[in-house]
């Protein structure tokens, strides 16, 4: 390990960052304050403080950053564009839901050094392997604890550091290891000795035991021994022979072991902590599904009130919210449009105090970010409250800004019998809104309802739910007078219509017509007519939205809606929690492209499947057995001096009602560092194709609710059996390395 820290210090841009710069931090047109920024010696932490604010300072890690944008590429910097030239401005973009940092440098050269320097550091952080990442983590802790900066730590400092690292340990044992590491007998450890101490401290006995079970000589795994381990424990079958050699080539650090075609314990541990040793099958992370089926055959990652960063009453409307949703793989965004005072339509949550943004700015943002993480289509769900005049302005903005990206004509000129596929619609934006007539724009007898696509207010939760209401005869003139022909003509495959019951839609509906349902209406229909709902969703798109009563932007459980095949299950992406964990979990597969192919029994128009009767699908139920072995380096929840977590692991199954289950381990007192459980949790899964499995680690609390430590959610079908690590995510869905849980999973048919 490089004891000087990363050798990026020689880079001229990094030198500028380490020397420090005074930059203006900008929050709005009127809030611009100077702060002193510098990169700390670890090459990973950016520190800044006000010149005047006494001791107060702030730090953040390069690993928290996703990207750097140059110039006026944020709403805040655009608002001061006349005051500061683009070559002085840049934006630091954080992962997850954390707000951006908008900065202005004193000179173009200084801005350039920070932009390029931060980019190099982000790249370095992203390309570290497991060993480098762990070394870096240890290195960071050493420097955090080395208060007098002499590069050494005595036993008292080490003991304090262990507390910071969430380790409560036997003092005698710690002193014994400290003495062994203190080769120079100076009573203090230098960084290399501290790393040695740390390695002894973190010796993974539970991994060593597995290694010993398969190693003939107890020192290494020969190629055939590794192969047997992969076949028997990791359930890899035929590929285990080829894979064993690949793993040695990839993870074995010792050249001499490689030459013998063997894997040492270090190599074995590195493999188990890698992506390939993770619970998520790496082959299913990549784009692998058939993308040539009709749109109605996919679950589509969908956002509600996409323009909001916070709640629905006072929250800020922001272009940044669209960027964040699209970067998370979202493929259906919502735009709530109202008349602007100067003739230019605005976007905000109507009749509330949320701030307003321009419709044309939303469309420009969409144009720029729609296809950065996925090439498959984006549906623009329009909630239209505008006058005919401003609707025509909207149509002009859509066509001028989006150009060819906006789909405005049928793909082959024919009125479709089924929806086109994501593959055929690659790189296209589709407008979902009311429409006069059919997809070609011709008037037909299915004239639209009122122009207002305000289904979310119209369909109140108290609406009647009769599944066989007669079709309503709407007045053509009334509709036309309220709907701009120019806007209507831009709607092709996503025509918004009111839902008049499954029987009516079965007899009369066209595949390009889609309805929106409030969460309560969808839930009721799913319970009362599950099979009809599943059949309906084989042909047509359904969009579900949260109840209007959720003013805090909370979410409903999307699983209930996926269980009946609803494709566009819109969630408030701005609100972290269980529901977004499930959404992230489902769409983590298939290249995070925002489309997941529904199971076969949900794509067959004659299916008899209903979530209440899962036995209608072919296939036996499965037994899922999870041995929770241990956890590693859990973060502290309570930052109070001396507080250490008492962790437990809960496993939750989300799927059809009969599959819903949760089991948890006991809690372990005072050990967030390397708790060991060796407890087995068992589940029966009747509809594995729909099940999601969520692992949550909590800090046990006798007096109040347990505190959340970390979680990871994935589709049951993406699980790799065997000895696996689960890399935990924060409440926000971002990685918290090196926190992980070590498990052994087996899946078998229920006999």
C-alpha angles and dihedrals in degrees: 000000000000104000093194090063120246112343094232090109091093092063111103093225092050089049089057090050093048092048087054134230137223106237131176113244108210125201100161141343090283100035110074117141134172117243130178111236129189141161112242124231093263088070088227109073127073114205126192139171143169114261090232106034097095112227098346115119139155131219135188134177126245086233088068091061124091101182148334120240119204126219126353096344100137134062091247096051091044089057091058096038092118091054100046127033118239093246090064095051134082139157128220108213118205128208119254122004099328114125122251126256113232114201139182122200126207094238137022089241092056092047089049092051092052094045094049095037094052090046091053091049092048089051091049092049092049095050098049114118122227094270094049090046092053092045090050090050092052090045091053092051092049091054093044090055098039092091098172091045095228092133092243136094128205122208094265090055091046091052090052090048091053089055089052089050091055095254121138105184145168105272093215092054092047092049090049091053091043091054091048091052093045094084093165090052090226095134091244135080124228118210097271090048090047089053089052090049090049092050091053090046093051097043100147103224092179091057091043089056092054089047091051092051091064103029115095095202098028090238105078144000112245116216094262092047092052089047091054090049091052093047099043103032105024092039092225097147117186097002093060093090095055092036095055091062092045091053093051090049091048106039110020108106096189116084092200092054089048090053089054090049090243140127123226124212090261091055091046092052091047090052092050091050094047130091089265091054091048124108091246113083102238092212090061093049089068125073102278109139128103104265096183099085125101115284089246089067094067138073106233123207103240137184130208123212086000092181093067126093094183138007128340099248107049104000125130118260107220143172085220089068089061091048092050093048093048091048089054088059096261111164102182118054128181127227119191106201129198135169113277118220093240097047094268114113118242134207123224142113100285123243092010137098095254112130121255133240131187119265091223091055090053090052092048090051090049091051091053101042106026096096104028095105102018134027093205122105126285120216114214105208107204121204098191122200096153133121118252090258095055091042086060089051088052090052089051093050091048095051097039098044100037098036111170091358090075112080106226103157138048111271095239101014091252125116100248128240089198135018119268119254131256086248092057091045097049113148093011132123115213123202117224110199145109116302139195106233131334132331095281090057093249116138112253135167093273095082113175130257122245113325094244107099087195092131090147092066098031095051096058117185089256093061119133114263103201107149094210107047112155115254112266118239105225126201108250097207093051091053095045094048090057100041124071109232090214092057093042091054091060091064111091117149101009108060112168114228134167115255114246100179135292094272092054093047091047091054102035113013124109122219091244092059118092135181135209121223130193113237092252094050092047091049092051093048091047091054097042101037108014097152092048090050091051090049092047090053093054088069108025139037120249123197120202122196134188121263116272087237090071093091090154088063091245118158139233121229106276092200092079089059096044088052089069094041099257106165106196105050100169118209134179098256089191091068117079119210146089095317094054089044088059092047092048089046095053094046095043087089128072097041093304084274094147095246125093121182112239118237116275093253089059095052098054110096091213095049118142093198119131126170088235089057105036092164088081089080116084117249139064124274115259132227115226115197119185121187106198102209108170148322131231134215099342113191120249114257098193112048092200113128111267097009114135127183126253098210131201129175122227123192117201128188119208118189138092112358094262091054097051107114145140133200130174141195124237115267124256118222121239102345124110091147106068111347115175122205110161089193124146124220120194131203139174116219117198099176104031092170090066100036125110121194119210124193115198128182116204137183106239115233122184095196103043143006116313115259120242115245104171145318145200126197128190141160113270089233090061096056119118113213123227133043106348142165123225112208106213126230129210123247085269094057095251125128120266102194134223092020111112146150122227116215143163114223130193126182122191140160115268106246 
